[in-house]
Structures are given as C-alpha cells and as structure tokens.
mmCIF file of C-alpha atoms in Angstrom:
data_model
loop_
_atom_site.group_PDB
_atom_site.id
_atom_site.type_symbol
_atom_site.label_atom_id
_atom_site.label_comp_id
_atom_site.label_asym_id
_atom_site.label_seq_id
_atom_site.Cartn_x
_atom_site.Cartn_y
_atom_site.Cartn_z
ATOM 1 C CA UNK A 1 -45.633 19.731 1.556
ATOM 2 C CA UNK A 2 -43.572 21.866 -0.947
ATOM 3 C CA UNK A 3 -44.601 23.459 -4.073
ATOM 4 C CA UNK A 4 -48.498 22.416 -4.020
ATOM 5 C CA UNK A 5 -49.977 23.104 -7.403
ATOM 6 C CA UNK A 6 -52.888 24.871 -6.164
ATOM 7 C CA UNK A 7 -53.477 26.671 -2.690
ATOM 8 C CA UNK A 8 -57.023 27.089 -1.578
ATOM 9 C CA UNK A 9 -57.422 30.238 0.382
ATOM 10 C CA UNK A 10 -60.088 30.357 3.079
ATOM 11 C CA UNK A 11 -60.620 33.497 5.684
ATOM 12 C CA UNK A 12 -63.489 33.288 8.120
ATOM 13 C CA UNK A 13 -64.567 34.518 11.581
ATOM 14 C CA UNK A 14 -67.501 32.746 13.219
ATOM 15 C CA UNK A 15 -68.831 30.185 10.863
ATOM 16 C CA UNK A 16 -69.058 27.612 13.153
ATOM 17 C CA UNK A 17 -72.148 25.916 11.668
ATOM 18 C CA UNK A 18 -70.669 25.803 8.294
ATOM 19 C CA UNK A 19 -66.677 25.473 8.564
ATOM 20 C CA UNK A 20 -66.654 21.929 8.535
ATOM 21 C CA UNK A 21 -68.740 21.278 5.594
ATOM 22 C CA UNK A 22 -66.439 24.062 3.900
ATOM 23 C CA UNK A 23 -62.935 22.033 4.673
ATOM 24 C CA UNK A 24 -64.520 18.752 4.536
ATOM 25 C CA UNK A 25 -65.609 19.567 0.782
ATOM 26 C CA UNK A 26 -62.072 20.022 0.283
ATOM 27 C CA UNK A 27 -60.793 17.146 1.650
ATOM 28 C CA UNK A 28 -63.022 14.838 0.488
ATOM 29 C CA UNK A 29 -61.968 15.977 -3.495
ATOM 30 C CA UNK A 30 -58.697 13.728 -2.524
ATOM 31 C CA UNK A 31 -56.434 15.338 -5.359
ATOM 32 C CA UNK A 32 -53.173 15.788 -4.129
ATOM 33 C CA UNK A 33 -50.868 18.743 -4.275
ATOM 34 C CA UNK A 34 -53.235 20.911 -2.616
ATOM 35 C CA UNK A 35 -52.356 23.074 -0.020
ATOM 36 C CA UNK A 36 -55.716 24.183 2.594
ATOM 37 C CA UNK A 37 -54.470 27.665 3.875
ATOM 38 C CA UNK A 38 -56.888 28.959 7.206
ATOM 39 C CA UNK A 39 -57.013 32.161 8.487
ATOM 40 C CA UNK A 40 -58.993 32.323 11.624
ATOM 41 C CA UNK A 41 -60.032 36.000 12.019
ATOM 42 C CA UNK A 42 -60.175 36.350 15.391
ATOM 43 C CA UNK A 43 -63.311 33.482 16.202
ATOM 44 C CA UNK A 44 -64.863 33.313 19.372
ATOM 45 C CA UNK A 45 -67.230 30.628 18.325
ATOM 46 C CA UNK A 46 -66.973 26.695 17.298
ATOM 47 C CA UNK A 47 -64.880 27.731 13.807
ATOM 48 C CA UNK A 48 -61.863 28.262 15.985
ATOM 49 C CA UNK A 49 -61.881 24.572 17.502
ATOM 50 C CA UNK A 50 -63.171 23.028 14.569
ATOM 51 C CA UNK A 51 -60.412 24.106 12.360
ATOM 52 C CA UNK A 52 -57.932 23.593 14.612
ATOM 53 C CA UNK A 53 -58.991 19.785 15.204
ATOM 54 C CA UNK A 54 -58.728 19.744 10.771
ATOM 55 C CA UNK A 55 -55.541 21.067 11.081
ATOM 56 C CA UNK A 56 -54.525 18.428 13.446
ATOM 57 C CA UNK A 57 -55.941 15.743 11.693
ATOM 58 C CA UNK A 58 -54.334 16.671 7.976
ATOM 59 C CA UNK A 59 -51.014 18.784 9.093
ATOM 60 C CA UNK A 60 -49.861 17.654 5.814
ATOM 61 C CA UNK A 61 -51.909 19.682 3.523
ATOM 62 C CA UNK A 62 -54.194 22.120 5.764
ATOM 63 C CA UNK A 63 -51.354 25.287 7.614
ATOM 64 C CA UNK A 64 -53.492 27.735 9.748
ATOM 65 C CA UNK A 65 -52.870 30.982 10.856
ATOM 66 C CA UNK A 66 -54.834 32.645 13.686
ATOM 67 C CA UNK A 67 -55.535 37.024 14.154
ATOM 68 C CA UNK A 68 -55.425 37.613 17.338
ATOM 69 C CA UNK A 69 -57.292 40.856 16.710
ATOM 70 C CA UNK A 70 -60.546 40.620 14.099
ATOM 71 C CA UNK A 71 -58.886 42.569 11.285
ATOM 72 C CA UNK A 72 -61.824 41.922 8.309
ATOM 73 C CA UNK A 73 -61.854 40.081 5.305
ATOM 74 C CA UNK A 74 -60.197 42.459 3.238
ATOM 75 C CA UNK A 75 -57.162 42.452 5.484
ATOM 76 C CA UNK A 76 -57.443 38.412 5.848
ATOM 77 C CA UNK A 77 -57.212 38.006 2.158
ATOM 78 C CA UNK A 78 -54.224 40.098 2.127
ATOM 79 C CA UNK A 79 -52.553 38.153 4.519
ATOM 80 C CA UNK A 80 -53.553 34.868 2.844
ATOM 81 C CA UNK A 81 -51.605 36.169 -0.508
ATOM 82 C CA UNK A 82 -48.460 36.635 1.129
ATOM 83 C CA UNK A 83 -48.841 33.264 2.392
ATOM 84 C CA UNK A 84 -49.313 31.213 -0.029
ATOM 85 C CA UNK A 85 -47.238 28.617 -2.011
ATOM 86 C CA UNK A 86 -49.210 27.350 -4.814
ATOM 87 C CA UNK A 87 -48.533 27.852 -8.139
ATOM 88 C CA UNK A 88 -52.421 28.533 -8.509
ATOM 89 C CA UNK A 89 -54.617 29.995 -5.699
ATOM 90 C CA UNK A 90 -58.267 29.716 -5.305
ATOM 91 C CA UNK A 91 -59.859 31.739 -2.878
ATOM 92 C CA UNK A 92 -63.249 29.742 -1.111
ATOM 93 C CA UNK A 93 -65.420 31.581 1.953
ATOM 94 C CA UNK A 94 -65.780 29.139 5.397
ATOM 95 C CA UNK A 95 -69.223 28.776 4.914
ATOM 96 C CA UNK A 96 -69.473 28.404 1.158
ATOM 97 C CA UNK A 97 -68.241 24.756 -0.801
ATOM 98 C CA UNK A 98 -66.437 22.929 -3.006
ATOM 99 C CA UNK A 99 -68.883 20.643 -5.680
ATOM 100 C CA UNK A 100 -67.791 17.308 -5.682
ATOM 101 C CA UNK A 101 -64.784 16.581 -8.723
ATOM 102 C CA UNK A 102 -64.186 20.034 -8.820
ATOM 103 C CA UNK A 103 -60.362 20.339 -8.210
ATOM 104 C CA UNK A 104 -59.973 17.596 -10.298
ATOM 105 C CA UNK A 105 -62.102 19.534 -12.988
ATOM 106 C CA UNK A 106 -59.706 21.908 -12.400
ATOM 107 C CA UNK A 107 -56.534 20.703 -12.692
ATOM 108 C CA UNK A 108 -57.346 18.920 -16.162
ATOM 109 C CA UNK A 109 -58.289 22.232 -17.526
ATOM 110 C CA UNK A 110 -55.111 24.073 -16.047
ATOM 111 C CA UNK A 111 -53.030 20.589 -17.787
ATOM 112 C CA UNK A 112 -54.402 20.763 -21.009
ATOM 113 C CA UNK A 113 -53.687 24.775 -21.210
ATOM 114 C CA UNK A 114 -50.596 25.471 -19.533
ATOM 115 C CA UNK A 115 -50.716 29.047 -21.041
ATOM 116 C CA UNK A 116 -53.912 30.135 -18.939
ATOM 117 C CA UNK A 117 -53.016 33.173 -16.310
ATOM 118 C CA UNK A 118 -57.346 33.178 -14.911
ATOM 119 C CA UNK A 119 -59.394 30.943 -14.856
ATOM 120 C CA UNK A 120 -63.156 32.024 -14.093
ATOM 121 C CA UNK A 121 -65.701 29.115 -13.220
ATOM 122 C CA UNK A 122 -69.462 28.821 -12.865
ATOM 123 C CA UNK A 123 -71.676 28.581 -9.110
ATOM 124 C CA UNK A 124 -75.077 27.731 -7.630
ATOM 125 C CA UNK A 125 -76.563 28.982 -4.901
ATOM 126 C CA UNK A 126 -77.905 26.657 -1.816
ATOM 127 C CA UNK A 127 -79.900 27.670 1.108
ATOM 128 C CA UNK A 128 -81.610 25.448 4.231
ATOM 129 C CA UNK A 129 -84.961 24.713 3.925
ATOM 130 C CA UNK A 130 -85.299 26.611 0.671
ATOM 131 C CA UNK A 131 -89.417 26.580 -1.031
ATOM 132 C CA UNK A 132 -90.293 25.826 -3.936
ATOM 133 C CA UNK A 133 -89.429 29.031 -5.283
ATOM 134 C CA UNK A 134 -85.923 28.562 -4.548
ATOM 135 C CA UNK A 135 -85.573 24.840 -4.961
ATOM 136 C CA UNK A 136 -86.374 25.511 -8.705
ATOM 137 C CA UNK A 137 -84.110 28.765 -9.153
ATOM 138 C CA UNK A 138 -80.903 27.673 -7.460
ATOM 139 C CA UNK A 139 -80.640 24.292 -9.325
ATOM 140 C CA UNK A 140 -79.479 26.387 -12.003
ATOM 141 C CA UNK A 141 -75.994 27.619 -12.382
ATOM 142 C CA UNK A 142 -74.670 31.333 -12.299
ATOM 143 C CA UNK A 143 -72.524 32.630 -14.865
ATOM 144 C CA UNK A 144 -69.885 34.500 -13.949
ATOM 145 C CA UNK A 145 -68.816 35.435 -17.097
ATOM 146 C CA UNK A 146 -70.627 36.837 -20.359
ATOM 147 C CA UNK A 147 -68.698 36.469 -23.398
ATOM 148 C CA UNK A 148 -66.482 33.702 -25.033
ATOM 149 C CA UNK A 149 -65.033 30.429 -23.120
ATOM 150 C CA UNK A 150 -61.580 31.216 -24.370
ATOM 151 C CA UNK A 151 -59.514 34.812 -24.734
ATOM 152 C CA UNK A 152 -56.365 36.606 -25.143
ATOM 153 C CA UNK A 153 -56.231 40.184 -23.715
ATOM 154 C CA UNK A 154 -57.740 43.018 -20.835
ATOM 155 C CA UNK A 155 -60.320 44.660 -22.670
ATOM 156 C CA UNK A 156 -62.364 41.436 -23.588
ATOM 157 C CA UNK A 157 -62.344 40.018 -19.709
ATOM 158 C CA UNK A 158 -62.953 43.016 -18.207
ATOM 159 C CA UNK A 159 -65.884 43.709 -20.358
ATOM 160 C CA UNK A 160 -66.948 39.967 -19.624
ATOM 161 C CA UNK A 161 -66.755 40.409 -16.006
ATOM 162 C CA UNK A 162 -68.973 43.214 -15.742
ATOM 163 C CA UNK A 163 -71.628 42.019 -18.466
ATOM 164 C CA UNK A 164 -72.140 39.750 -15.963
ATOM 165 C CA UNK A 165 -71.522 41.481 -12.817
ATOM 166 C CA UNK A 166 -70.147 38.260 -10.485
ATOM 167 C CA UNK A 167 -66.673 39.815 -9.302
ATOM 168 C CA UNK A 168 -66.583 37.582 -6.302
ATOM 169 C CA UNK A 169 -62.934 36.485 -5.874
ATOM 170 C CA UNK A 170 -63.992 32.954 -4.873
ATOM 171 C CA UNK A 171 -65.096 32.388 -8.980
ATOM 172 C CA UNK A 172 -61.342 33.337 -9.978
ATOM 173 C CA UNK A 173 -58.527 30.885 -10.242
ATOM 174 C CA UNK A 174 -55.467 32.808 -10.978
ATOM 175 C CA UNK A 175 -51.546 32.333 -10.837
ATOM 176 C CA UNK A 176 -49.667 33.329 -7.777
ATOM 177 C CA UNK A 177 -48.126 36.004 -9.108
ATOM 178 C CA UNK A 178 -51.080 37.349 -10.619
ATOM 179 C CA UNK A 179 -53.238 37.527 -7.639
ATOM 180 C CA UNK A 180 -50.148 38.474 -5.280
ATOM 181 C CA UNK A 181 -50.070 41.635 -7.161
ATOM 182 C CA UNK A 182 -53.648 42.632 -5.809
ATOM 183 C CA UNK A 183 -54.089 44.595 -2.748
ATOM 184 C CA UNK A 184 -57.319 44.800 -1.281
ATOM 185 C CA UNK A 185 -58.592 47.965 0.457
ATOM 186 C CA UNK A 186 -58.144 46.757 4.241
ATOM 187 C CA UNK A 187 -61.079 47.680 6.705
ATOM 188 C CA UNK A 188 -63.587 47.440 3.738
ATOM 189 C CA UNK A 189 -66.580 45.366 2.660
ATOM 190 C CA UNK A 190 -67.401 45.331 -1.563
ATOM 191 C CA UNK A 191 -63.447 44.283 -2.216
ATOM 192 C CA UNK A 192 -64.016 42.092 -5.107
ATOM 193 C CA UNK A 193 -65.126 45.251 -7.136
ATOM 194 C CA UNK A 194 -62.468 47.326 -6.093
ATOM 195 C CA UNK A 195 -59.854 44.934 -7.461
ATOM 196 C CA UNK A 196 -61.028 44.248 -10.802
ATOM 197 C CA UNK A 197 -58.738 46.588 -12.349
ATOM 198 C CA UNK A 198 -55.840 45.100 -10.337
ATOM 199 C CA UNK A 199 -56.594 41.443 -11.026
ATOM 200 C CA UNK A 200 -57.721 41.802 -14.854
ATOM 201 C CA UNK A 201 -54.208 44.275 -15.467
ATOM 202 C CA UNK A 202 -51.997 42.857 -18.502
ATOM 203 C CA UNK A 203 -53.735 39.465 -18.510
ATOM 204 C CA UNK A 204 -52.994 37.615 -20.968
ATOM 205 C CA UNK A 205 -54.438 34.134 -21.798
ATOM 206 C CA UNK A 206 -57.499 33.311 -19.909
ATOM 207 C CA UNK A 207 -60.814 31.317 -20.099
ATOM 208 C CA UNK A 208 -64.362 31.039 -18.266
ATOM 209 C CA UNK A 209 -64.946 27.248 -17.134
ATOM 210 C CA UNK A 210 -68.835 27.241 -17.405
ATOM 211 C CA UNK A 211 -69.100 24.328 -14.740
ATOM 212 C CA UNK A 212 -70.126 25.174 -10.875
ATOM 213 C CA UNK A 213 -67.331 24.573 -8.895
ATOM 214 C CA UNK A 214 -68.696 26.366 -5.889
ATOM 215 C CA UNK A 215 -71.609 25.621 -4.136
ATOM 216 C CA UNK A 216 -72.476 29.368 -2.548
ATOM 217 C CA UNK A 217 -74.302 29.564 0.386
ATOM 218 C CA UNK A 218 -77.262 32.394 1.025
ATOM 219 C CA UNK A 219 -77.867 33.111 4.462
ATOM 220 C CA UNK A 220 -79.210 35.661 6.328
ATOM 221 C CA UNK A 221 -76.732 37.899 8.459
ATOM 222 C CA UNK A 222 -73.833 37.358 5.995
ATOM 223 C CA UNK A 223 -72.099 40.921 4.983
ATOM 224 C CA UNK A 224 -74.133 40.924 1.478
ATOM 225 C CA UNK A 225 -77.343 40.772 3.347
ATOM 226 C CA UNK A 226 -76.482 43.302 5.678
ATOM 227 C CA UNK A 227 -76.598 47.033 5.264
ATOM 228 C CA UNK A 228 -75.572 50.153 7.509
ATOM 229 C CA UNK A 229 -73.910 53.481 6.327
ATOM 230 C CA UNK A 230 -70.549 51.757 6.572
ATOM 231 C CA UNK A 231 -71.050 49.304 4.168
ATOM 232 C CA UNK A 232 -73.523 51.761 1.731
ATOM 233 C CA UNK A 233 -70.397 53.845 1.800
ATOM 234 C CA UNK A 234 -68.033 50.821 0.885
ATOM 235 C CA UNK A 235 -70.109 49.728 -2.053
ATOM 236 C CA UNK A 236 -70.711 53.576 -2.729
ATOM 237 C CA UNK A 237 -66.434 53.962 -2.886
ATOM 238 C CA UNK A 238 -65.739 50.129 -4.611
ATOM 239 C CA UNK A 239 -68.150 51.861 -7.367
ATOM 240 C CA UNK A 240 -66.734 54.744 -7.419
ATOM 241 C CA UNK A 241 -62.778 53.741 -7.150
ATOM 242 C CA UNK A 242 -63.545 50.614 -9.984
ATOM 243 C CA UNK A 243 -65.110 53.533 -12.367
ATOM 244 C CA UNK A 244 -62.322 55.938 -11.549
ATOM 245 C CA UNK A 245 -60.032 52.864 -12.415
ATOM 246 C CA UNK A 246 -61.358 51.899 -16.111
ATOM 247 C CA UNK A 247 -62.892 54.790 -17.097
ATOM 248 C CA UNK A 248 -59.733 55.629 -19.522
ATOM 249 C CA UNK A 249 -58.453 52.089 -20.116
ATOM 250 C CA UNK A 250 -57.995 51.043 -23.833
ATOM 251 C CA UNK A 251 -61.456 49.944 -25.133
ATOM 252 C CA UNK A 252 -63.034 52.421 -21.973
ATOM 253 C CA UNK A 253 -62.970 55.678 -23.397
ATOM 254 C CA UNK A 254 -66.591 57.789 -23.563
ATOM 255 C CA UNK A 255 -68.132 56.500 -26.722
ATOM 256 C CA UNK A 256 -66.857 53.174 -27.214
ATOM 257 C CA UNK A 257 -68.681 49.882 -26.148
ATOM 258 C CA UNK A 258 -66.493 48.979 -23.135
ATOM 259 C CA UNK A 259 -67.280 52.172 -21.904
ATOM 260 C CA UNK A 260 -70.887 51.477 -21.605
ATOM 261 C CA UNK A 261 -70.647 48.147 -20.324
ATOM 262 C CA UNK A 262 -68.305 49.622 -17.280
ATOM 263 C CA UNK A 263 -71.162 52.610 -16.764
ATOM 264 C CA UNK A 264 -74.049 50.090 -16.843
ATOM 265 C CA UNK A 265 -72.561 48.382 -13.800
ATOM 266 C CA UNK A 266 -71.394 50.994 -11.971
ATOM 267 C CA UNK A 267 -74.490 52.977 -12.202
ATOM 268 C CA UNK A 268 -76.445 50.098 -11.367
ATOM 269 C CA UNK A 269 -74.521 49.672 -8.687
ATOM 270 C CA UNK A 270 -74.821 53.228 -7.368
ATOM 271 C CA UNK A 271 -78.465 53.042 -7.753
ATOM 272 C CA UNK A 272 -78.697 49.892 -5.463
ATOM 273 C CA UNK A 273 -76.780 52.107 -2.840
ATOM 274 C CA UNK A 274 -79.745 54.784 -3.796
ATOM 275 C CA UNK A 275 -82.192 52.239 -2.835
ATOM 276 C CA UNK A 276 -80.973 51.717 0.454
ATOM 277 C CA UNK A 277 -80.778 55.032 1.839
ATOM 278 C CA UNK A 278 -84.525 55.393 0.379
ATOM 279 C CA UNK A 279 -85.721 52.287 2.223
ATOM 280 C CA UNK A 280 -83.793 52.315 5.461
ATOM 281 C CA UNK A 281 -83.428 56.285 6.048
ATOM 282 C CA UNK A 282 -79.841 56.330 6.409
ATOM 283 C CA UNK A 283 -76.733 57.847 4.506
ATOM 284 C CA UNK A 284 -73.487 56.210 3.466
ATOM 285 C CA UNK A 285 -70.829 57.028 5.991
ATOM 286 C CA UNK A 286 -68.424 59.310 3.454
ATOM 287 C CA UNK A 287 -69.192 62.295 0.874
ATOM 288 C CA UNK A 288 -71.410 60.741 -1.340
ATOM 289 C CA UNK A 289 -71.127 64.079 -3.571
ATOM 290 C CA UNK A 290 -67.696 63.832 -3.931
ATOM 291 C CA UNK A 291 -67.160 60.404 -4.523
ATOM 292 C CA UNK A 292 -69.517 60.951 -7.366
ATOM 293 C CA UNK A 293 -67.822 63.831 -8.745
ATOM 294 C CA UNK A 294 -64.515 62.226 -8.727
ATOM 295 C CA UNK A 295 -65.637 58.858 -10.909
ATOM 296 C CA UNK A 296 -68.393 60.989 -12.895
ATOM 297 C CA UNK A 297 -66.731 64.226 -14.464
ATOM 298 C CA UNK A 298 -68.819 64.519 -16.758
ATOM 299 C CA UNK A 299 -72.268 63.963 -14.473
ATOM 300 C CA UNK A 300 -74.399 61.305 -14.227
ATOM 301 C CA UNK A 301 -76.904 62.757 -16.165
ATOM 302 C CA UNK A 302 -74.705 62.280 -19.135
ATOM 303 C CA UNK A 303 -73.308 59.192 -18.188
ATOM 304 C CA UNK A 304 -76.777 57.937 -17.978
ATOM 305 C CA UNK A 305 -77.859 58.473 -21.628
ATOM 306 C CA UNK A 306 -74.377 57.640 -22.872
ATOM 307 C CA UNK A 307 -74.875 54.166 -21.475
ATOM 308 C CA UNK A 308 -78.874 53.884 -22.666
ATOM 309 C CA UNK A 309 -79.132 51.529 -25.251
ATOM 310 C CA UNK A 310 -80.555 47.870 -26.728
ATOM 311 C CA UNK A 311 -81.122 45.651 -23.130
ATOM 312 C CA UNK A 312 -80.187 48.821 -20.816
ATOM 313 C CA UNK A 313 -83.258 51.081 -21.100
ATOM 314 C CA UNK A 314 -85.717 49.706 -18.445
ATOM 315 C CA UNK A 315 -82.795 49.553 -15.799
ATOM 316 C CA UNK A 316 -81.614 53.010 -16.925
ATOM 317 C CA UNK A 317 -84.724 54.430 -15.851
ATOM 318 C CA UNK A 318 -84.811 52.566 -12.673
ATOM 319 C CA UNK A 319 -81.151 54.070 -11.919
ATOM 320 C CA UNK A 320 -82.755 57.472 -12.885
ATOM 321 C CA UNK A 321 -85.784 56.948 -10.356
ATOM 322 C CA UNK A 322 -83.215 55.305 -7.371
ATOM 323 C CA UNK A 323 -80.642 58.131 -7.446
ATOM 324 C CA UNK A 324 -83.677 60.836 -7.989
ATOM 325 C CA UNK A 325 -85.258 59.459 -5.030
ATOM 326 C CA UNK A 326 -81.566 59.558 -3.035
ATOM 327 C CA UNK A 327 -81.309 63.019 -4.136
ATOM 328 C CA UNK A 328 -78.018 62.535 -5.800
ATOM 329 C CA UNK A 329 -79.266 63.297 -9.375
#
C-alpha cells in the first residue's frame, strides 16, 4: 500500500486476551487507506501468534515488526514513528479499541479542515463484569480537552490539555511530521506527560473532536494500576521534566493564568506520587529532592499559593497534606 492517509500505531507485549478485539476493531471500520503498523515487544504469550495470523490474513494494510528483546513502550513508540507512512498517525494500545465509525468520523473531520496539524478526540472507559457503579459511570464519555472545539496557537492547547489532564497519546491524531518530531524518554513509564511540550511546540491549527473514538480498557495489572519505586520515580521525573519544560513558555510565566493551570497539574501530580510512598512505604527510585528543586525554584510552598484560587482550593490542600505526609514539603 503506498501513501495511506492515516497509520494506526499499536505497541504491545502480552495482551493476548485482548489483541484481537484491538485489530479486529480496526478492521472491521473498512475505510481504506489505512495502514495497521504492529510492534510486538518481545511477547511470549498468544499476542505474538495472534498478530502474526492478522498479518497474514490482511498483508495489504496490517506490516509488523517484532523486538527480539522487550525494550518498553516508550522505546516501541519510538520505533513505530520512524516507521510510519501515513500522512496522519494515530497511536491505539493492544488491548484498548476502536468505536465503531470512528475512522470514518475521522477522516470527514480531517476533509473538511485540511488546515488541522492535532486533532484531540473524546473516550470511555470499559471494564468486564463492571457493577452497577461502573456500568453507570463509564457510559459517559471523557474529555480530553477543556476549552474551545476549534484553535489557532500553543498557549491555548497546552492550557486545554492540562485543564483536563488526559495526555494519553492514544487521544491525539497528529501529522507525521508533527509527531515524528517527538522523542519519548526510552526505558520509562508516564511518557505521554513528558512529551507535551514536544507534541504541542509551534502548533498551529488544531481542534478537540468531542466524540469517543476509543473505547479504553481498565484492567487490573496494566502499568497505570501498578506502582513500585520505578514507576513513582517516572511519574515523579515526567512531572518534574513537563514543569521544567513550560514553566517559561509564552502565556507560562509566574503570575499569569497558564502558569497556574501548568502548577495545578503538576502539583497534583506530585502529590499522587506523595500518596503512594505514604500508602505502600516505599520511595521513588531517583532524588526526589532534587528533581523538585530543579522544576520548583522558587519552592513548592510558593508555588502552592500561587496556584490557589476559584475551583483549586480543596485539592490545594490535599496536595499540601500528601506531600506533608511524604515529607517533601
């Protein structure tokens, strides 16, 4: 197939229960043009025969690429950037999927504005055999975006973004070239946050699709519901590197409003890094001091009241009582 429209980008390592409902959502959208591009991260269990077979089956749209050594997501994703061919790419997780008539949701939206560089859409959550509980809150669909539909510009999308804190990769739709120019931090967990800056850098036109495209799947086991001093630390340094990042941006600087919205999420962040030391005992694996040091200047004391304010206060004193409890503060 040469020059596909779109390239959907999907890393995974031992999914086996969930890879072929991931690719068969794909294939089932039947909108041509679409290149499937699989990296198998080193699989030792039913993923690696399953997408092989796929591959088989469709060598006309689906091209995949095996590690012979596990090499992590961050790495994978890498690897699937300097791969593709598409003209967009759209990154999707093995065990997460597509909602029906979403690529071709997708390419009306990227026909009708030809001058978009990002496109951010909506998701909902799914789980097996959710309660009632659940059944209720994940019929609704997550925002990944707070602001307007439609925008020209950095300062507006990044402040967006973190408003509503979903930096997940698989919720952007961007040009090659755009997210070719993003580098993720190799051997690390949290690499959606540690990219922003990268990804969000000099963009121009760009709008927020508020339909659920993805269907995201919450499962126990899965890196976001696991935590160890490795990954403390890489949430810990994501923080930390994204805060270093914006801190002095246009719109960023101390006192102005995009300035607050960046501190609100990064020092919510930290505190949820707080919490688990508290609960579990342990210690991020790197020098949590001077990680803090290096993105917060100016201290977090002062951080923290410069980001109090209308919607903030209740969580700022829940930051204040995590990182108090952590002893960082």
């Amino acid at each position: 197939m040469s020059e596909p429209w779109l390239s959907i980008l999907v890393p995974f390592h031992n999914v086996g229960d969930y890879l072929a409902e991931c690719l068969q959502s794909i294939l089932a959208q039947d909108v041509s043009g679409v290149e499937i591009l699989l990296l198998d991260d080193a699989s030792d269990d039913a993923s690696a025969t399953c997408a092989a077979m796929l591959a088989k089956a469709h060598p006309a749209c689906i091209r995949l690429v095996r590690n012979t050594v596990n090499q992590g997501v961050a790495s994978c994703r890498n690897q699937l950037l300097g791969l593709a061919q598409g003209q967009w790419l759209w990154f999707v997780d093995g065990d997460d999927v597509l909602a029906p008539g979403a690529l071709a949701a997708l390419a009306q939206v990227l026909r009708q504005s030809p001058e978009l560089a990002l496109l951010m859409c909506d998701y909902r959550k799914f789980r097996e055999n959710p309660g009632f509980k659940y059944r209720l809150k994940d019929s609704f669909s997550v925002s990944t975006f707070k602001g307007a539909e439609h925008g020209v510009g950095e300062l507006p999308l990044r402040v967006g973004l973190l408003r509503a804190g979903q930096l997940q990769p698989w919720s952007k739709i961007a040009r090659r070239e755009i997210w070719q120019r993003v580098h993720f931090p190799a051997g690390r967990t949290y690499e959606d946050i540690a990219v922003l800056p990268q990804l969000t850098a000099g963009i121009d036109h760009w709008r927020h699709l508020r339909s659920s495209l993805v269907h995201y799947r919450v499962r126990a086991g899965s890196i976001v519901n696991s935590h160890n001093p490795r990954r403390m630390a890489d949430l810990l340094e994501a923080t930390c590197t994204l805060r270093q990042a914006l801190r002095d941006a246009p719109g960023m600087q101390a006192g102005q409003a995009g300035r607050r919205i960046l501190d609100r999420y990064c020092l919510h962040r930290l505190g949820t890094v707080a919490r688990w030391c508290h609960e579990s005992g342990l210690s991020p694996d790197c020098d949590v001091a001077e990680q803090i040091r290096a993105a917060w200047p100016e201290g977090l004391p002062k951080a923290l009241a410069a980001a109090d304010g209308f919607g903030w206060h209740r969580l700022r004193k829940r930051a204040e009582r995590r990182l108090q409890r952590a002893g960082w503060l």
